């Protein structure tokens, strides 16, 4: 037979305070977590606040693929506008900063195959040298001489026999622009 001993009076008084302290503890925990620095990915901004108007210099094409420079330039502009952080200008005059660069590599490598040996997915890679600088003093704010992006591009039965180079370039440029603008804004 087990005997249960009553808790001393001091313990009973302390345990009686626990329900009253729960709201205070919850508020303290919420305040502590709010200061931890968590933020949504792609919503940060490590750029100087005076950079509002951006000129995107047409991206150079140093690859053998036609149209890759145009697709990347358009995709970067679209992504910057979507983020609602910048206003794009058509000339360098009146802009706070300039984004310039060159696509130095583009490729599509088959990565998976069907039983007949036909490619069912490609890995697209796009490499660029990019510079983001303030126009007033030509100070480089962000730069990456070898910005590399890779993405898998699946082939389906409906598109397996069509020339997919333009579609692949557009898809790679869009995904490249999303990661580039995120990295630019977050300072990576």
JSON list of C-alpha atoms in Angstrom, two decimals:
[
{"chain": "A", "resi": 1, "resn": "UNK", "atom": "CA", "xyz": [0.00, 0.00, 0.00]},
{"chain": "A", "resi": 2, "resn": "UNK", "atom": "CA", "xyz": [1.28, 3.39, -1.02]},
{"chain": "A", "resi": 3, "resn": "UNK", "atom": "CA", "xyz": [0.89, 6.38, 1.25]},
{"chain": "A", "resi": 4, "resn": "UNK", "atom": "CA", "xyz": [0.37, 9.88, -0.18]},
{"chain": "A", "resi": 5, "resn": "UNK", "atom": "CA", "xyz": [1.71, 12.72, 1.90]},
{"chain": "A", "resi": 6, "resn": "UNK", "atom": "CA", "xyz": [0.22, 16.19, 1.52]},
{"chain": "A", "resi": 7, "resn": "UNK", "atom": "CA", "xyz": [2.52, 18.86, 0.12]},
{"chain": "A", "resi": 8, "resn": "UNK", "atom": "CA", "xyz": [3.80, 21.43, 2.58]},
{"chain": "A", "resi": 9, "resn": "UNK", "atom": "CA", "xyz": [1.85, 24.70, 2.76]},
{"chain": "A", "resi": 10, "resn": "UNK", "atom": "CA", "xyz": [4.67, 26.67, 1.07]},
{"chain": "A", "resi": 11, "resn": "UNK", "atom": "CA", "xyz": [4.53, 24.39, -1.99]},
{"chain": "A", "resi": 12, "resn": "UNK", "atom": "CA", "xyz": [0.75, 24.63, -2.17]},
{"chain": "A", "resi": 13, "resn": "UNK", "atom": "CA", "xyz": [0.98, 28.46, -2.18]},
{"chain": "A", "resi": 14, "resn": "UNK", "atom": "CA", "xyz": [3.67, 28.40, -4.95]},
{"chain": "A", "resi": 15, "resn": "UNK", "atom": "CA", "xyz": [1.64, 25.98, -7.08]},
{"chain": "A", "resi": 16, "resn": "UNK", "atom": "CA", "xyz": [-1.37, 28.26, -6.71]},
{"chain": "A", "resi": 17, "resn": "UNK", "atom": "CA", "xyz": [0.61, 31.06, -8.41]},
{"chain": "A", "resi": 18, "resn": "UNK", "atom": "CA", "xyz": [1.37, 28.99, -11.55]},
{"chain": "A", "resi": 19, "resn": "UNK", "atom": "CA", "xyz": [-2.01, 29.56, -13.26]},
{"chain": "A", "resi": 20, "resn": "UNK", "atom": "CA", "xyz": [-1.73, 33.29, -12.58]},
{"chain": "A", "resi": 21, "resn": "UNK", "atom": "CA", "xyz": [1.77, 33.47, -14.11]},
{"chain": "A", "resi": 22, "resn": "UNK", "atom": "CA", "xyz": [0.92, 31.57, -17.31]},
{"chain": "A", "resi": 23, "resn": "UNK", "atom": "CA", "xyz": [-0.29, 34.66, -19.27]},
{"chain": "A", "resi": 24, "resn": "UNK", "atom": "CA", "xyz": [2.82, 36.60, -18.21]},
{"chain": "A", "resi": 25, "resn": "UNK", "atom": "CA", "xyz": [5.09, 33.72, -19.29]},
{"chain": "A", "resi": 26, "resn": "UNK", "atom": "CA", "xyz": [3.29, 33.43, -22.66]},
{"chain": "A", "resi": 27, "resn": "UNK", "atom": "CA", "xyz": [3.73, 37.16, -23.36]},
{"chain": "A", "resi": 28, "resn": "UNK", "atom": "CA", "xyz": [7.42, 36.98, -22.39]},
{"chain": "A", "resi": 29, "resn": "UNK", "atom": "CA", "xyz": [7.97, 33.98, -24.68]},
{"chain": "A", "resi": 30, "resn": "UNK", "atom": "CA", "xyz": [6.22, 35.73, -27.59]},
{"chain": "A", "resi": 31, "resn": "UNK", "atom": "CA", "xyz": [8.35, 38.84, -27.14]},
{"chain": "A", "resi": 32, "resn": "UNK", "atom": "CA", "xyz": [11.52, 36.76, -26.99]},
{"chain": "A", "resi": 33, "resn": "UNK", "atom": "CA", "xyz": [10.64, 34.92, -30.21]},
{"chain": "A", "resi": 34, "resn": "UNK", "atom": "CA", "xyz": [9.72, 38.16, -31.99]},
{"chain": "A", "resi": 35, "resn": "UNK", "atom": "CA", "xyz": [13.26, 39.43, -31.50]},
{"chain": "A", "resi": 36, "resn": "UNK", "atom": "CA", "xyz": [14.94, 36.33, -32.91]},
{"chain": "A", "resi": 37, "resn": "UNK", "atom": "CA", "xyz": [15.32, 37.82, -36.39]},
{"chain": "A", "resi": 38, "resn": "UNK", "atom": "CA", "xyz": [13.14, 35.45, -38.33]},
{"chain": "A", "resi": 39, "resn": "UNK", "atom": "CA", "xyz": [11.85, 36.79, -41.63]},
{"chain": "A", "resi": 40, "resn": "UNK", "atom": "CA", "xyz": [10.22, 35.43, -44.76]},
{"chain": "A", "resi": 41, "resn": "UNK", "atom": "CA", "xyz": [12.71, 34.42, -47.41]},
{"chain": "A", "resi": 42, "resn": "UNK", "atom": "CA", "xyz": [12.80, 36.90, -50.28]},
{"chain": "A", "resi": 43, "resn": "UNK", "atom": "CA", "xyz": [11.39, 39.73, -48.18]},
{"chain": "A", "resi": 44, "resn": "UNK", "atom": "CA", "xyz": [14.64, 41.05, -46.72]},
{"chain": "A", "resi": 45, "resn": "UNK", "atom": "CA", "xyz": [16.34, 44.21, -47.88]},
{"chain": "A", "resi": 46, "resn": "UNK", "atom": "CA", "xyz": [20.06, 44.74, -47.37]},
{"chain": "A", "resi": 47, "resn": "UNK", "atom": "CA", "xyz": [20.26, 47.58, -49.90]},
{"chain": "A", "resi": 48, "resn": "UNK", "atom": "CA", "xyz": [20.64, 51.24, -48.94]},
{"chain": "A", "resi": 49, "resn": "UNK", "atom": "CA", "xyz": [17.21, 52.85, -48.58]},
{"chain": "A", "resi": 50, "resn": "UNK", "atom": "CA", "xyz": [18.03, 55.62, -51.07]},
{"chain": "A", "resi": 51, "resn": "UNK", "atom": "CA", "xyz": [18.23, 53.10, -53.94]},
{"chain": "A", "resi": 52, "resn": "UNK", "atom": "CA", "xyz": [14.74, 53.42, -55.42]},
{"chain": "A", "resi": 53, "resn": "UNK", "atom": "CA", "xyz": [15.24, 53.87, -59.19]},
{"chain": "A", "resi": 54, "resn": "UNK", "atom": "CA", "xyz": [17.24, 51.26, -61.07]},
{"chain": "A", "resi": 55, "resn": "UNK", "atom": "CA", "xyz": [18.54, 51.18, -64.61]},
{"chain": "A", "resi": 56, "resn": "UNK", "atom": "CA", "xyz": [19.07, 47.69, -66.01]},
{"chain": "A", "resi": 57, "resn": "UNK", "atom": "CA", "xyz": [21.78, 47.89, -68.63]},
{"chain": "A", "resi": 58, "resn": "UNK", "atom": "CA", "xyz": [21.06, 45.32, -71.35]},
{"chain": "A", "resi": 59, "resn": "UNK", "atom": "CA", "xyz": [22.82, 42.10, -70.34]},
{"chain": "A", "resi": 60, "resn": "UNK", "atom": "CA", "xyz": [25.61, 41.04, -72.69]},
{"chain": "A", "resi": 61, "resn": "UNK", "atom": "CA", "xyz": [25.56, 37.62, -74.34]},
{"chain": "A", "resi": 62, "resn": "UNK", "atom": "CA", "xyz": [28.89, 35.80, -74.34]},
{"chain": "A", "resi": 63, "resn": "UNK", "atom": "CA", "xyz": [27.37, 32.43, -75.19]},
{"chain": "A", "resi": 64, "resn": "UNK", "atom": "CA", "xyz": [26.57, 30.80, -78.49]},
{"chain": "A", "resi": 65, "resn": "UNK", "atom": "CA", "xyz": [22.84, 30.81, -77.74]},
{"chain": "A", "resi": 66, "resn": "UNK", "atom": "CA", "xyz": [20.68, 33.45, -79.36]},
{"chain": "A", "resi": 67, "resn": "UNK", "atom": "CA", "xyz": [18.25, 35.41, -77.24]},
{"chain": "A", "resi": 68, "resn": "UNK", "atom": "CA", "xyz": [19.66, 34.38, -73.83]},
{"chain": "A", "resi": 69, "resn": "UNK", "atom": "CA", "xyz": [20.74, 37.97, -73.09]},
{"chain": "A", "resi": 70, "resn": "UNK", "atom": "CA", "xyz": [17.31, 39.39, -73.92]},
{"chain": "A", "resi": 71, "resn": "UNK", "atom": "CA", "xyz": [15.47, 36.76, -71.88]},
{"chain": "A", "resi": 72, "resn": "UNK", "atom": "CA", "xyz": [17.67, 37.40, -68.82]},
{"chain": "A", "resi": 73, "resn": "UNK", "atom": "CA", "xyz": [17.35, 41.20, -69.09]},
{"chain": "A", "resi": 74, "resn": "UNK", "atom": "CA", "xyz": [13.53, 41.00, -69.35]},
{"chain": "A", "resi": 75, "resn": "UNK", "atom": "CA", "xyz": [13.23, 38.44, -66.55]},
{"chain": "A", "resi": 76, "resn": "UNK", "atom": "CA", "xyz": [15.33, 40.53, -64.15]},
{"chain": "A", "resi": 77, "resn": "UNK", "atom": "CA", "xyz": [13.24, 43.62, -64.92]},
{"chain": "A", "resi": 78, "resn": "UNK", "atom": "CA", "xyz": [9.99, 41.71, -64.39]},
{"chain": "A", "resi": 79, "resn": "UNK", "atom": "CA", "xyz": [11.21, 40.31, -61.07]},
{"chain": "A", "resi": 80, "resn": "UNK", "atom": "CA", "xyz": [12.33, 43.71, -59.80]},
{"chain": "A", "resi": 81, "resn": "UNK", "atom": "CA", "xyz": [8.94, 45.21, -60.64]},
{"chain": "A", "resi": 82, "resn": "UNK", "atom": "CA", "xyz": [7.12, 42.29, -58.94]},
{"chain": "A", "resi": 83, "resn": "UNK", "atom": "CA", "xyz": [9.00, 42.92, -55.70]},
{"chain": "A", "resi": 84, "resn": "UNK", "atom": "CA", "xyz": [7.62, 46.48, -55.63]},
{"chain": "A", "resi": 85, "resn": "UNK", "atom": "CA", "xyz": [10.90, 47.74, -54.21]},
{"chain": "A", "resi": 86, "resn": "UNK", "atom": "CA", "xyz": [12.23, 49.50, -57.30]},
{"chain": "A", "resi": 87, "resn": "UNK", "atom": "CA", "xyz": [11.12, 51.73, -60.13]},
{"chain": "A", "resi": 88, "resn": "UNK", "atom": "CA", "xyz": [12.88, 50.90, -63.38]},
{"chain": "A", "resi": 89, "resn": "UNK", "atom": "CA", "xyz": [14.23, 53.65, -65.60]},
{"chain": "A", "resi": 90, "resn": "UNK", "atom": "CA", "xyz": [14.91, 53.45, -69.32]},
{"chain": "A", "resi": 91, "resn": "UNK", "atom": "CA", "xyz": [18.17, 55.40, -69.11]},
{"chain": "A", "resi": 92, "resn": "UNK", "atom": "CA", "xyz": [21.03, 55.74, -66.66]},
{"chain": "A", "resi": 93, "resn": "UNK", "atom": "CA", "xyz": [20.15, 59.41, -66.07]},
{"chain": "A", "resi": 94, "resn": "UNK", "atom": "CA", "xyz": [17.77, 59.77, -63.15]},
{"chain": "A", "resi": 95, "resn": "UNK", "atom": "CA", "xyz": [18.52, 56.31, -61.76]},
{"chain": "A", "resi": 96, "resn": "UNK", "atom": "CA", "xyz": [20.01, 55.70, -58.33]},
{"chain": "A", "resi": 97, "resn": "UNK", "atom": "CA", "xyz": [21.69, 52.42, -59.27]},
{"chain": "A", "resi": 98, "resn": "UNK", "atom": "CA", "xyz": [22.60, 50.34, -62.30]},
{"chain": "A", "resi": 99, "resn": "UNK", "atom": "CA", "xyz": [22.52, 46.58, -62.73]},
{"chain": "A", "resi": 100, "resn": "UNK", "atom": "CA", "xyz": [24.80, 45.32, -65.48]},
{"chain": "A", "resi": 101, "resn": "UNK", "atom": "CA", "xyz": [26.35, 42.05, -66.46]},
{"chain": "A", "resi": 102, "resn": "UNK", "atom": "CA", "xyz": [27.00, 39.37, -69.02]},
{"chain": "A", "resi": 103, "resn": "UNK", "atom": "CA", "xyz": [25.75, 35.82, -69.49]},
{"chain": "A", "resi": 104, "resn": "UNK", "atom": "CA", "xyz": [28.96, 33.84, -69.79]},
{"chain": "A", "resi": 105, "resn": "UNK", "atom": "CA", "xyz": [27.52, 30.33, -69.91]},
{"chain": "A", "resi": 106, "resn": "UNK", "atom": "CA", "xyz": [24.33, 28.52, -70.81]},
{"chain": "A", "resi": 107, "resn": "UNK", "atom": "CA", "xyz": [23.86, 24.82, -71.19]},
{"chain": "A", "resi": 108, "resn": "UNK", "atom": "CA", "xyz": [21.38, 21.99, -71.15]},
{"chain": "A", "resi": 109, "resn": "UNK", "atom": "CA", "xyz": [22.60, 18.57, -70.03]},
{"chain": "A", "resi": 110, "resn": "UNK", "atom": "CA", "xyz": [20.38, 15.47, -70.10]},
{"chain": "A", "resi": 111, "resn": "UNK", "atom": "CA", "xyz": [20.05, 14.04, -66.57]},
{"chain": "A", "resi": 112, "resn": "UNK", "atom": "CA", "xyz": [17.40, 11.30, -66.85]},
{"chain": "A", "resi": 113, "resn": "UNK", "atom": "CA", "xyz": [16.51, 8.92, -69.64]},
{"chain": "A", "resi": 114, "resn": "UNK", "atom": "CA", "xyz": [13.68, 6.57, -70.55]},
{"chain": "A", "resi": 115, "resn": "UNK", "atom": "CA", "xyz": [14.14, 2.88, -71.41]},
{"chain": "A", "resi": 116, "resn": "UNK", "atom": "CA", "xyz": [14.77, 3.74, -75.07]},
{"chain": "A", "resi": 117, "resn": "UNK", "atom": "CA", "xyz": [17.63, 6.05, -74.10]},
{"chain": "A", "resi": 118, "resn": "UNK", "atom": "CA", "xyz": [15.81, 9.32, -74.83]},
{"chain": "A", "resi": 119, "resn": "UNK", "atom": "CA", "xyz": [16.27, 12.20, -72.40]},
{"chain": "A", "resi": 120, "resn": "UNK", "atom": "CA", "xyz": [13.29, 12.80, -70.11]},
{"chain": "A", "resi": 121, "resn": "UNK", "atom": "CA", "xyz": [14.81, 15.73, -68.19]},
{"chain": "A", "resi": 122, "resn": "UNK", "atom": "CA", "xyz": [17.60, 18.23, -68.68]},
{"chain": "A", "resi": 123, "resn": "UNK", "atom": "CA", "xyz": [19.54, 20.31, -66.21]},
{"chain": "A", "resi": 124, "resn": "UNK", "atom": "CA", "xyz": [19.70, 23.90, -67.38]},
{"chain": "A", "resi": 125, "resn": "UNK", "atom": "CA", "xyz": [22.62, 25.97, -66.19]},
{"chain": "A", "resi": 126, "resn": "UNK", "atom": "CA", "xyz": [23.07, 29.69, -66.57]},
{"chain": "A", "resi": 127, "resn": "UNK", "atom": "CA", "xyz": [26.21, 31.53, -65.44]},
{"chain": "A", "resi": 128, "resn": "UNK", "atom": "CA", "xyz": [26.54, 35.29, -65.41]},
{"chain": "A", "resi": 129, "resn": "UNK", "atom": "CA", "xyz": [28.86, 38.00, -64.19]},
{"chain": "A", "resi": 130, "resn": "UNK", "atom": "CA", "xyz": [26.69, 40.63, -62.46]},
{"chain": "A", "resi": 131, "resn": "UNK", "atom": "CA", "xyz": [27.37, 44.05, -60.89]},
{"chain": "A", "resi": 132, "resn": "UNK", "atom": "CA", "xyz": [24.95, 46.33, -59.01]},
{"chain": "A", "resi": 133, "resn": "UNK", "atom": "CA", "xyz": [26.38, 49.77, -58.33]},
{"chain": "A", "resi": 134, "resn": "UNK", "atom": "CA", "xyz": [25.32, 53.19, -57.15]},
{"chain": "A", "resi": 135, "resn": "UNK", "atom": "CA", "xyz": [25.43, 55.68, -60.03]},
{"chain": "A", "resi": 136, "resn": "UNK", "atom": "CA", "xyz": [26.31, 58.83, -58.05]},
{"chain": "A", "resi": 137, "resn": "UNK", "atom": "CA", "xyz": [29.71, 57.56, -56.88]},
{"chain": "A", "resi": 138, "resn": "UNK", "atom": "CA", "xyz": [30.16, 54.35, -58.95]},
{"chain": "A", "resi": 139, "resn": "UNK", "atom": "CA", "xyz": [30.35, 52.38, -55.69]},
{"chain": "A", "resi": 140, "resn": "UNK", "atom": "CA", "xyz": [29.72, 48.65, -56.12]},
{"chain": "A", "resi": 141, "resn": "UNK", "atom": "CA", "xyz": [26.89, 47.58, -53.81]},
{"chain": "A", "resi": 142, "resn": "UNK", "atom": "CA", "xyz": [26.70, 43.92, -54.86]},
{"chain": "A", "resi": 143, "resn": "UNK", "atom": "CA", "xyz": [28.70, 41.85, -57.28]},
{"chain": "A", "resi": 144, "resn": "UNK", "atom": "CA", "xyz": [29.17, 38.25, -58.31]},
{"chain": "A", "resi": 145, "resn": "UNK", "atom": "CA", "xyz": [31.60, 37.47, -61.11]},
{"chain": "A", "resi": 146, "resn": "UNK", "atom": "CA", "xyz": [30.39, 33.90, -61.45]},
{"chain": "A", "resi": 147, "resn": "UNK", "atom": "CA", "xyz": [26.72, 33.80, -60.50]},
{"chain": "A", "resi": 148, "resn": "UNK", "atom": "CA", "xyz": [25.61, 30.27, -61.33]},
{"chain": "A", "resi": 149, "resn": "UNK", "atom": "CA", "xyz": [22.08, 28.94, -61.49]},
{"chain": "A", "resi": 150, "resn": "UNK", "atom": "CA", "xyz": [20.91, 25.39, -62.21]},
{"chain": "A", "resi": 151, "resn": "UNK", "atom": "CA", "xyz": [17.41, 23.95, -62.65]},
{"chain": "A", "resi": 152, "resn": "UNK", "atom": "CA", "xyz": [15.94, 20.68, -63.88]},
{"chain": "A", "resi": 153, "resn": "UNK", "atom": "CA", "xyz": [13.66, 20.97, -66.90]},
{"chain": "A", "resi": 154, "resn": "UNK", "atom": "CA", "xyz": [11.45, 17.89, -67.46]},
{"chain": "A", "resi": 155, "resn": "UNK", "atom": "CA", "xyz": [10.37, 16.79, -70.90]},
{"chain": "A", "resi": 156, "resn": "UNK", "atom": "CA", "xyz": [6.89, 15.42, -71.44]},
{"chain": "A", "resi": 157, "resn": "UNK", "atom": "CA", "xyz": [5.54, 13.41, -74.35]},
{"chain": "A", "resi": 158, "resn": "UNK", "atom": "CA", "xyz": [3.87, 16.54, -75.71]},
{"chain": "A", "resi": 159, "resn": "UNK", "atom": "CA", "xyz": [7.05, 18.59, -75.90]},
{"chain": "A", "resi": 160, "resn": "UNK", "atom": "CA", "xyz": [9.68, 15.91, -76.54]},
{"chain": "A", "resi": 161, "resn": "UNK", "atom": "CA", "xyz": [9.76, 16.42, -80.31]},
{"chain": "A", "resi": 162, "resn": "UNK", "atom": "CA", "xyz": [9.64, 20.22, -80.40]},
{"chain": "A", "resi": 163, "resn": "UNK", "atom": "CA", "xyz": [12.67, 22.51, -80.38]},
{"chain": "A", "resi": 164, "resn": "UNK", "atom": "CA", "xyz": [12.68, 23.58, -76.75]},
{"chain": "A", "resi": 165, "resn": "UNK", "atom": "CA", "xyz": [15.69, 25.89, -76.68]},
{"chain": "A", "resi": 166, "resn": "UNK", "atom": "CA", "xyz": [13.67, 29.13, -76.46]},
{"chain": "A", "resi": 167, "resn": "UNK", "atom": "CA", "xyz": [11.35, 27.68, -73.83]},
{"chain": "A", "resi": 168, "resn": "UNK", "atom": "CA", "xyz": [14.32, 26.42, -71.84]},
{"chain": "A", "resi": 169, "resn": "UNK", "atom": "CA", "xyz": [16.04, 29.80, -72.06]},
{"chain": "A", "resi": 170, "resn": "UNK", "atom": "CA", "xyz": [12.87, 31.60, -70.88]},
{"chain": "A", "resi": 171, "resn": "UNK", "atom": "CA", "xyz": [12.38, 29.20, -67.96]},
{"chain": "A", "resi": 172, "resn": "UNK", "atom": "CA", "xyz": [16.02, 29.39, -66.90]},
{"chain": "A", "resi": 173, "resn": "UNK", "atom": "CA", "xyz": [16.01, 33.21, -67.20]},
{"chain": "A", "resi": 174, "resn": "UNK", "atom": "CA", "xyz": [12.90, 33.54, -65.05]},
{"chain": "A", "resi": 175, "resn": "UNK", "atom": "CA", "xyz": [14.20, 31.28, -62.28]},
{"chain": "A", "resi": 176, "resn": "UNK", "atom": "CA", "xyz": [17.65, 32.91, -62.53]},
{"chain": "A", "resi": 177, "resn": "UNK", "atom": "CA", "xyz": [16.08, 36.35, -62.11]},
{"chain": "A", "resi": 178, "resn": "UNK", "atom": "CA", "xyz": [14.08, 35.27, -59.04]},
{"chain": "A", "resi": 179, "resn": "UNK", "atom": "CA", "xyz": [17.16, 34.01, -57.22]},
{"chain": "A", "resi": 180, "resn": "UNK", "atom": "CA", "xyz": [19.33, 36.92, -58.39]},
{"chain": "A", "resi": 181, "resn": "UNK", "atom": "CA", "xyz": [16.91, 39.59, -57.15]},
{"chain": "A", "resi": 182, "resn": "UNK", "atom": "CA", "xyz": [16.44, 37.73, -53.84]},
{"chain": "A", "resi": 183, "resn": "UNK", "atom": "CA", "xyz": [20.20, 37.51, -53.36]},
{"chain": "A", "resi": 184, "resn": "UNK", "atom": "CA", "xyz": [20.61, 41.15, -54.35]},
{"chain": "A", "resi": 185, "resn": "UNK", "atom": "CA", "xyz": [17.97, 42.32, -51.86]},
{"chain": "A", "resi": 186, "resn": "UNK", "atom": "CA", "xyz": [19.22, 40.10, -49.06]},
{"chain": "A", "resi": 187, "resn": "UNK", "atom": "CA", "xyz": [22.90, 40.86, -49.61]},
{"chain": "A", "resi": 188, "resn": "UNK", "atom": "CA", "xyz": [24.17, 37.36, -50.40]}
]
